[in-house]
Amino acid sequence: MKTKLLQTIILILCVSLLLSGCAYIQRQVDPHAGMVEVFNGTSNVWIEPQKDVPVNTIIADDFVLDPDGNRGYCGGEYSSVLRGVDVSEHQQEIDWQQAADSGVKFAIIRAGGRYYGEEGALYEDDFFKKNLQGAIDAGLDVGVYFFSQAINEREAVEEAEFALSLIDGAELKLPVFIDWERIEGGRAYELDGDTMTSCAEAFCETVRDAGYEAGVYFNLDTGYYGYELARLTDYMFWCACPGDYPYCYYAHDIWQCSFSGSVPGINGVCDLNMMFIK
C-alpha cells in the first residue's frame, strides 16, 4: 500500500516537473507565451490575462463622431449607450439642468475621500450634497464615488460607512464606487494586489449591506497590475482609459473616455463617460 502511494506521489511530481519544464522551454522560445498584447493608450504592452474575467469586445469601428463632435456608438452589441459625467468640488457650481438639456444622462459625484498622507484622514467633498441634489432634481441617473486610500479592510469599511453617511438615504440609480488609486509617495502606494482587492470587496459589501449597488473604478494600472478582478466581477466596473474607444482588455459597464471634456452648465473641464446598456 505504501509502495503504491509512493509511486503515485513520484508520478505526480514527475508530471509537474515535466509541465514546468515545457512551460519554461516555451517561454524561452516565446517570451510572451500565455500573454496578450494590448494597447495602453500610447503603445502596445503585454499583460498576463486574468482568468474568469469577461473580455472587452468593443472595437474602434463601433464609434463615430456626430456633427457636434460628440462620440456616438454604432456597434450592435449594446442596445444603448448613455453620455455622462463625473464631478467633484473642482467643478464648483454646476447648472445641472443645463447639463441634462445638453444630452447628459447620468452623473457620478464624488462624496469625499481619504487623504493620501500618513494619517489618512477622511474628508467630505465640499460640493457633494449640492451636486447630489442638483443632479437628481435634473432627472439624471446618479451614482457616487469615494476616493480611497485604504490600506486594510477595516479602513475600507470605514470609508464605505462614511460615504453612506454622506449619502444619507438619498435614492441612487447607479452604484457607490470605490475609487482606489496609486499615488506616488502616498500611504497606499506599495499596497499589494491581494490587499487592494480585499479592500475593494470590504467596501463594496458594506455598500451592498446598506441597500445600494456597489462598483469598482479602476485605471489600466490597477486593472492590469493591481486588482484581482475575478474576485470583483459581482460589482459594476467603471474603467478609465481616455481615448477614441474603450481599449481596456477587460469588459466594463462604464467607460471614462476623457479627462478634459466640455459640457454646458459645467465650468471648465470635466471627466466624460459612456455607459453601455445591453
Short mmCIF file of N, CA and C in Angstrom, two decimals, residues 109-245:
data_model
loop_
_atom_site.label_atom_id
_atom_site.label_comp_id
_atom_site.label_asym_id
_atom_site.label_seq_id
_atom_site.Cartn_x
_atom_site.Cartn_y
_atom_site.Cartn_z
N ILE A 109 -20.85 61.34 -8.76
CA ILE A 109 -20.44 62.51 -7.97
C ILE A 109 -19.55 62.07 -6.81
N ARG A 110 -18.46 62.79 -6.61
CA ARG A 110 -17.57 62.44 -5.51
C ARG A 110 -18.21 62.82 -4.17
N ALA A 111 -18.30 61.84 -3.29
CA ALA A 111 -18.81 62.09 -1.94
C ALA A 111 -17.71 62.62 -1.04
N GLY A 112 -16.52 62.12 -1.23
CA GLY A 112 -15.38 62.51 -0.40
C GLY A 112 -14.22 61.58 -0.65
N GLY A 113 -13.35 61.48 0.33
CA GLY A 113 -12.19 60.63 0.15
C GLY A 113 -11.36 60.52 1.41
N ARG A 114 -10.21 59.90 1.24
CA ARG A 114 -9.22 59.79 2.31
C ARG A 114 -7.93 60.44 1.82
N TYR A 115 -7.35 61.32 2.61
CA TYR A 115 -6.09 61.94 2.22
C TYR A 115 -5.00 60.89 2.12
N TYR A 116 -4.07 61.08 1.18
CA TYR A 116 -3.04 60.07 0.97
C TYR A 116 -1.79 60.28 1.80
N GLY A 117 -1.83 61.24 2.74
CA GLY A 117 -0.75 61.39 3.71
C GLY A 117 -0.78 60.26 4.72
N GLU A 118 0.22 60.21 5.58
CA GLU A 118 0.37 59.09 6.51
C GLU A 118 -0.83 58.91 7.42
N GLU A 119 -1.43 60.02 7.90
CA GLU A 119 -2.55 59.91 8.83
C GLU A 119 -3.83 59.44 8.13
N GLY A 120 -3.99 59.79 6.86
CA GLY A 120 -5.12 59.29 6.09
C GLY A 120 -6.48 59.69 6.61
N ALA A 121 -6.65 60.97 6.96
CA ALA A 121 -7.95 61.43 7.46
C ALA A 121 -8.99 61.40 6.35
N LEU A 122 -10.25 61.22 6.74
CA LEU A 122 -11.36 61.24 5.79
C LEU A 122 -11.86 62.67 5.58
N TYR A 123 -12.41 62.94 4.40
CA TYR A 123 -12.96 64.27 4.14
C TYR A 123 -14.20 64.17 3.26
N GLU A 124 -15.07 65.14 3.42
CA GLU A 124 -16.26 65.27 2.58
C GLU A 124 -15.98 66.26 1.46
N ASP A 125 -16.43 65.94 0.26
CA ASP A 125 -16.34 66.87 -0.85
C ASP A 125 -17.26 68.06 -0.56
N ASP A 126 -16.73 69.27 -0.66
CA ASP A 126 -17.48 70.47 -0.26
C ASP A 126 -18.75 70.67 -1.08
N PHE A 127 -18.79 70.16 -2.31
CA PHE A 127 -19.95 70.37 -3.17
C PHE A 127 -20.82 69.12 -3.30
N PHE A 128 -20.52 68.08 -2.51
CA PHE A 128 -21.21 66.81 -2.71
C PHE A 128 -22.72 66.93 -2.57
N LYS A 129 -23.19 67.42 -1.46
CA LYS A 129 -24.64 67.43 -1.21
C LYS A 129 -25.36 68.31 -2.24
N LYS A 130 -24.73 69.43 -2.61
CA LYS A 130 -25.35 70.31 -3.61
C LYS A 130 -25.39 69.63 -4.98
N ASN A 131 -24.30 68.98 -5.35
CA ASN A 131 -24.26 68.28 -6.64
C ASN A 131 -25.24 67.11 -6.66
N LEU A 132 -25.29 66.36 -5.56
CA LEU A 132 -26.17 65.20 -5.49
C LEU A 132 -27.62 65.62 -5.71
N GLN A 133 -28.07 66.61 -4.98
CA GLN A 133 -29.46 67.05 -5.10
C GLN A 133 -29.73 67.68 -6.45
N GLY A 134 -28.77 68.48 -6.94
CA GLY A 134 -28.96 69.14 -8.24
C GLY A 134 -29.08 68.15 -9.38
N ALA A 135 -28.25 67.12 -9.38
CA ALA A 135 -28.30 66.12 -10.45
C ALA A 135 -29.58 65.30 -10.38
N ILE A 136 -30.01 64.94 -9.16
CA ILE A 136 -31.27 64.20 -9.01
C ILE A 136 -32.45 65.05 -9.47
N ASP A 137 -32.46 66.32 -9.07
CA ASP A 137 -33.56 67.21 -9.45
C ASP A 137 -33.63 67.41 -10.97
N ALA A 138 -32.48 67.31 -11.65
CA ALA A 138 -32.45 67.49 -13.10
C ALA A 138 -32.84 66.21 -13.84
N GLY A 139 -33.14 65.15 -13.09
CA GLY A 139 -33.61 63.92 -13.71
C GLY A 139 -32.51 62.97 -14.16
N LEU A 140 -31.29 63.20 -13.72
CA LEU A 140 -30.19 62.33 -14.13
C LEU A 140 -30.15 61.07 -13.27
N ASP A 141 -29.63 60.00 -13.86
CA ASP A 141 -29.30 58.81 -13.07
C ASP A 141 -28.00 59.13 -12.33
N VAL A 142 -28.01 58.94 -11.03
CA VAL A 142 -26.89 59.41 -10.21
C VAL A 142 -26.22 58.25 -9.48
N GLY A 143 -24.89 58.28 -9.48
CA GLY A 143 -24.07 57.39 -8.68
C GLY A 143 -23.08 58.23 -7.89
N VAL A 144 -22.31 57.57 -7.04
CA VAL A 144 -21.39 58.25 -6.14
C VAL A 144 -20.05 57.53 -6.16
N TYR A 145 -18.96 58.29 -6.02
CA TYR A 145 -17.67 57.62 -5.85
C TYR A 145 -16.95 58.19 -4.64
N PHE A 146 -16.09 57.35 -4.07
CA PHE A 146 -15.30 57.74 -2.91
C PHE A 146 -13.84 57.47 -3.21
N PHE A 147 -13.00 58.50 -3.08
CA PHE A 147 -11.57 58.36 -3.36
C PHE A 147 -10.91 57.65 -2.18
N SER A 148 -10.50 56.42 -2.41
CA SER A 148 -9.99 55.57 -1.34
C SER A 148 -8.47 55.56 -1.30
N GLN A 149 -7.95 55.53 -0.09
CA GLN A 149 -6.53 55.25 0.15
C GLN A 149 -6.43 54.23 1.29
N ALA A 150 -7.42 53.35 1.35
CA ALA A 150 -7.44 52.33 2.39
C ALA A 150 -6.25 51.39 2.24
N ILE A 151 -5.67 51.00 3.37
CA ILE A 151 -4.55 50.06 3.35
C ILE A 151 -4.92 48.74 4.02
N ASN A 152 -6.16 48.62 4.48
CA ASN A 152 -6.63 47.36 5.02
C ASN A 152 -8.16 47.36 4.97
N GLU A 153 -8.75 46.21 5.25
CA GLU A 153 -10.19 46.07 5.14
C GLU A 153 -10.93 46.95 6.15
N ARG A 154 -10.37 47.11 7.33
CA ARG A 154 -11.01 47.96 8.34
C ARG A 154 -11.18 49.38 7.82
N GLU A 155 -10.12 49.92 7.20
CA GLU A 155 -10.21 51.28 6.66
C GLU A 155 -11.19 51.34 5.49
N ALA A 156 -11.25 50.28 4.69
CA ALA A 156 -12.18 50.27 3.56
C ALA A 156 -13.63 50.30 4.05
N VAL A 157 -13.92 49.54 5.09
CA VAL A 157 -15.26 49.57 5.69
C VAL A 157 -15.55 50.95 6.26
N GLU A 158 -14.56 51.54 6.90
CA GLU A 158 -14.71 52.89 7.45
C GLU A 158 -15.05 53.88 6.35
N GLU A 159 -14.37 53.76 5.21
CA GLU A 159 -14.64 54.66 4.08
C GLU A 159 -16.05 54.48 3.55
N ALA A 160 -16.47 53.23 3.40
CA ALA A 160 -17.81 52.96 2.89
C ALA A 160 -18.87 53.51 3.84
N GLU A 161 -18.68 53.31 5.12
CA GLU A 161 -19.64 53.82 6.11
C GLU A 161 -19.68 55.34 6.10
N PHE A 162 -18.54 55.96 5.90
CA PHE A 162 -18.50 57.43 5.84
C PHE A 162 -19.23 57.92 4.59
N ALA A 163 -18.99 57.28 3.45
CA ALA A 163 -19.68 57.65 2.21
C ALA A 163 -21.19 57.49 2.36
N LEU A 164 -21.61 56.39 2.98
CA LEU A 164 -23.04 56.14 3.18
C LEU A 164 -23.67 57.19 4.09
N SER A 165 -22.91 57.65 5.08
CA SER A 165 -23.44 58.68 5.98
C SER A 165 -23.66 59.99 5.22
N LEU A 166 -22.81 60.25 4.23
CA LEU A 166 -22.95 61.47 3.43
C LEU A 166 -24.12 61.37 2.47
N ILE A 167 -24.33 60.18 1.93
CA ILE A 167 -25.47 59.96 1.02
C ILE A 167 -26.78 60.13 1.77
N ASP A 168 -26.79 59.69 3.02
CA ASP A 168 -27.90 59.95 3.95
C ASP A 168 -29.25 59.49 3.39
N GLY A 169 -29.27 58.28 2.84
CA GLY A 169 -30.54 57.71 2.40
C GLY A 169 -31.04 58.19 1.05
N ALA A 170 -30.28 59.02 0.34
CA ALA A 170 -30.72 59.50 -0.98
C ALA A 170 -30.88 58.33 -1.94
N GLU A 171 -31.83 58.41 -2.84
CA GLU A 171 -32.06 57.35 -3.81
C GLU A 171 -31.04 57.47 -4.95
N LEU A 172 -30.31 56.41 -5.18
CA LEU A 172 -29.32 56.38 -6.26
C LEU A 172 -29.72 55.32 -7.28
N LYS A 173 -29.59 55.66 -8.56
CA LYS A 173 -29.87 54.69 -9.61
C LYS A 173 -28.61 53.99 -10.10
N LEU A 174 -27.44 54.52 -9.72
CA LEU A 174 -26.16 53.93 -10.08
C LEU A 174 -25.39 53.59 -8.80
N PRO A 175 -24.33 52.84 -8.91
CA PRO A 175 -23.64 52.35 -7.70
C PRO A 175 -22.90 53.43 -6.92
N VAL A 176 -22.48 52.98 -5.73
CA VAL A 176 -21.48 53.70 -4.95
C VAL A 176 -20.15 53.02 -5.29
N PHE A 177 -19.24 53.76 -5.90
CA PHE A 177 -17.98 53.20 -6.39
C PHE A 177 -16.83 53.47 -5.43
N ILE A 178 -15.95 52.49 -5.29
CA ILE A 178 -14.68 52.73 -4.64
C ILE A 178 -13.67 53.11 -5.73
N ASP A 179 -13.02 54.24 -5.54
CA ASP A 179 -12.02 54.76 -6.48
C ASP A 179 -10.66 54.71 -5.77
N TRP A 180 -10.01 53.56 -5.83
CA TRP A 180 -8.70 53.39 -5.21
C TRP A 180 -7.64 53.63 -6.27
N GLU A 181 -6.68 54.51 -5.97
CA GLU A 181 -5.64 54.82 -6.95
C GLU A 181 -4.27 54.86 -6.28
N ARG A 182 -3.25 54.49 -7.04
CA ARG A 182 -1.88 54.59 -6.55
C ARG A 182 -1.42 56.05 -6.67
N ILE A 183 -1.03 56.63 -5.56
CA ILE A 183 -0.48 57.98 -5.54
C ILE A 183 0.98 57.86 -5.11
N GLU A 184 1.90 58.21 -6.02
CA GLU A 184 3.32 58.05 -5.72
C GLU A 184 3.68 58.81 -4.44
N GLY A 185 4.31 58.12 -3.51
CA GLY A 185 4.64 58.72 -2.23
C GLY A 185 3.52 58.67 -1.22
N GLY A 186 2.33 58.20 -1.64
CA GLY A 186 1.18 58.15 -0.75
C GLY A 186 1.21 56.93 0.17
N ARG A 187 0.34 56.94 1.15
CA ARG A 187 0.31 55.91 2.18
C ARG A 187 -0.01 54.52 1.62
N ALA A 188 -0.71 54.46 0.48
CA ALA A 188 -1.15 53.17 -0.07
C ALA A 188 -0.38 52.77 -1.33
N TYR A 189 0.68 53.48 -1.64
CA TYR A 189 1.36 53.29 -2.94
C TYR A 189 1.90 51.87 -3.11
N GLU A 190 2.42 51.27 -2.05
CA GLU A 190 3.05 49.96 -2.15
C GLU A 190 2.09 48.80 -1.88
N LEU A 191 0.80 49.07 -1.78
CA LEU A 191 -0.16 48.03 -1.45
C LEU A 191 -0.16 46.92 -2.51
N ASP A 192 -0.19 45.67 -2.07
CA ASP A 192 -0.19 44.54 -2.99
C ASP A 192 -1.59 44.28 -3.52
N GLY A 193 -1.66 43.53 -4.62
CA GLY A 193 -2.93 43.30 -5.29
C GLY A 193 -3.95 42.56 -4.46
N ASP A 194 -3.52 41.59 -3.67
CA ASP A 194 -4.45 40.84 -2.84
C ASP A 194 -5.10 41.76 -1.81
N THR A 195 -4.32 42.61 -1.16
CA THR A 195 -4.86 43.52 -0.15
C THR A 195 -5.76 44.56 -0.80
N MET A 196 -5.33 45.11 -1.94
CA MET A 196 -6.17 46.05 -2.69
C MET A 196 -7.55 45.46 -2.95
N THR A 197 -7.54 44.21 -3.42
CA THR A 197 -8.80 43.56 -3.79
C THR A 197 -9.65 43.31 -2.56
N SER A 198 -9.02 42.91 -1.46
CA SER A 198 -9.77 42.69 -0.21
C SER A 198 -10.40 43.99 0.28
N CYS A 199 -9.68 45.10 0.11
CA CYS A 199 -10.24 46.41 0.48
C CYS A 199 -11.46 46.74 -0.36
N ALA A 200 -11.36 46.49 -1.68
CA ALA A 200 -12.50 46.77 -2.57
C ALA A 200 -13.69 45.90 -2.21
N GLU A 201 -13.44 44.62 -1.91
CA GLU A 201 -14.53 43.73 -1.51
C GLU A 201 -15.20 44.21 -0.23
N ALA A 202 -14.38 44.61 0.75
CA ALA A 202 -14.94 45.07 2.03
C ALA A 202 -15.78 46.32 1.84
N PHE A 203 -15.29 47.26 1.02
CA PHE A 203 -16.03 48.49 0.73
C PHE A 203 -17.36 48.15 0.06
N CYS A 204 -17.29 47.33 -1.00
CA CYS A 204 -18.49 47.04 -1.79
C CYS A 204 -19.52 46.25 -1.00
N GLU A 205 -19.08 45.31 -0.17
CA GLU A 205 -20.04 44.54 0.62
C GLU A 205 -20.72 45.41 1.68
N THR A 206 -19.97 46.37 2.23
CA THR A 206 -20.58 47.31 3.17
C THR A 206 -21.65 48.14 2.49
N VAL A 207 -21.37 48.56 1.26
CA VAL A 207 -22.35 49.33 0.48
C VAL A 207 -23.58 48.48 0.18
N ARG A 208 -23.35 47.25 -0.22
CA ARG A 208 -24.47 46.35 -0.53
C ARG A 208 -25.35 46.09 0.70
N ASP A 209 -24.69 45.90 1.84
CA ASP A 209 -25.44 45.64 3.06
C ASP A 209 -26.36 46.81 3.42
N ALA A 210 -26.01 48.00 2.93
CA ALA A 210 -26.82 49.19 3.20
C ALA A 210 -27.93 49.37 2.15
N GLY A 211 -28.01 48.45 1.18
CA GLY A 211 -29.08 48.50 0.20
C GLY A 211 -28.76 49.21 -1.09
N TYR A 212 -27.47 49.56 -1.31
CA TYR A 212 -27.07 50.22 -2.55
C TYR A 212 -26.27 49.26 -3.43
N GLU A 213 -26.29 49.54 -4.73
CA GLU A 213 -25.44 48.80 -5.65
C GLU A 213 -24.01 49.28 -5.48
N ALA A 214 -23.05 48.38 -5.66
CA ALA A 214 -21.64 48.73 -5.47
C ALA A 214 -20.87 48.60 -6.78
N GLY A 215 -19.80 49.39 -6.90
CA GLY A 215 -18.98 49.34 -8.10
C GLY A 215 -17.52 49.62 -7.80
N VAL A 216 -16.67 49.26 -8.78
CA VAL A 216 -15.22 49.44 -8.64
C VAL A 216 -14.71 50.24 -9.82
N TYR A 217 -14.05 51.35 -9.51
CA TYR A 217 -13.39 52.18 -10.52
C TYR A 217 -11.93 51.74 -10.62
N PHE A 218 -11.43 51.61 -11.84
CA PHE A 218 -10.01 51.30 -11.99
C PHE A 218 -9.46 51.90 -13.27
N ASN A 219 -8.17 52.25 -13.22
CA ASN A 219 -7.46 52.64 -14.44
C ASN A 219 -6.67 51.43 -14.93
N LEU A 220 -5.91 51.58 -15.98
CA LEU A 220 -5.21 50.42 -16.53
C LEU A 220 -4.16 49.87 -15.58
N ASP A 221 -3.54 50.74 -14.80
CA ASP A 221 -2.53 50.27 -13.86
C ASP A 221 -3.14 49.34 -12.81
N THR A 222 -4.22 49.79 -12.18
CA THR A 222 -4.84 48.94 -11.16
C THR A 222 -5.60 47.77 -11.77
N GLY A 223 -6.10 47.93 -13.00
CA GLY A 223 -6.81 46.84 -13.66
C GLY A 223 -5.90 45.74 -14.14
N TYR A 224 -4.74 46.12 -14.69
CA TYR A 224 -3.81 45.14 -15.25
C TYR A 224 -2.83 44.58 -14.20
N TYR A 225 -2.39 45.44 -13.28
CA TYR A 225 -1.28 45.05 -12.40
C TYR A 225 -1.62 45.13 -10.91
N GLY A 226 -2.87 45.37 -10.58
CA GLY A 226 -3.24 45.52 -9.18
C GLY A 226 -4.37 44.60 -8.78
N TYR A 227 -5.59 45.00 -9.08
CA TYR A 227 -6.75 44.24 -8.66
C TYR A 227 -6.76 42.81 -9.21
N GLU A 228 -7.24 41.88 -8.38
CA GLU A 228 -7.59 40.54 -8.84
C GLU A 228 -9.06 40.62 -9.27
N LEU A 229 -9.26 41.00 -10.52
CA LEU A 229 -10.60 41.38 -10.98
C LEU A 229 -11.61 40.23 -10.91
N ALA A 230 -11.13 39.00 -10.97
CA ALA A 230 -12.07 37.87 -10.91
C ALA A 230 -12.82 37.84 -9.58
N ARG A 231 -12.25 38.43 -8.55
CA ARG A 231 -12.91 38.49 -7.24
C ARG A 231 -13.92 39.63 -7.16
N LEU A 232 -13.96 40.47 -8.19
CA LEU A 232 -14.77 41.68 -8.13
C LEU A 232 -15.87 41.73 -9.19
N THR A 233 -16.06 40.64 -9.93
CA THR A 233 -16.99 40.67 -11.06
C THR A 233 -18.46 40.78 -10.65
N ASP A 234 -18.76 40.64 -9.36
CA ASP A 234 -20.14 40.84 -8.91
C ASP A 234 -20.52 42.32 -8.82
N TYR A 235 -19.53 43.19 -8.99
CA TYR A 235 -19.76 44.63 -8.88
C TYR A 235 -19.62 45.29 -10.25
N MET A 236 -20.23 46.46 -10.40
CA MET A 236 -20.13 47.17 -11.67
C MET A 236 -18.71 47.69 -11.86
N PHE A 237 -18.18 47.53 -13.07
CA PHE A 237 -16.84 48.02 -13.41
C PHE A 237 -16.94 49.37 -14.13
N TRP A 238 -16.13 50.31 -13.67
CA TRP A 238 -16.02 51.64 -14.27
C TRP A 238 -14.54 51.84 -14.57
N CYS A 239 -14.21 51.93 -15.85
CA CYS A 239 -12.81 51.92 -16.27
C CYS A 239 -12.38 53.24 -16.90
N ALA A 240 -11.22 53.72 -16.48
CA ALA A 240 -10.63 54.93 -17.06
C ALA A 240 -9.62 54.55 -18.13
N CYS A 241 -9.94 54.84 -19.37
CA CYS A 241 -8.96 54.70 -20.46
C CYS A 241 -9.32 55.72 -21.53
N PRO A 242 -8.97 56.99 -21.28
CA PRO A 242 -9.38 58.08 -22.20
C PRO A 242 -8.82 57.88 -23.60
N GLY A 243 -9.66 58.14 -24.58
CA GLY A 243 -9.26 57.99 -25.97
C GLY A 243 -10.47 57.91 -26.87
N ASP A 244 -10.26 57.38 -28.08
CA ASP A 244 -11.33 57.34 -29.07
C ASP A 244 -12.26 56.14 -28.91
N TYR A 245 -11.81 55.13 -28.18
CA TYR A 245 -12.65 53.96 -27.94
C TYR A 245 -12.16 53.28 -26.65
#
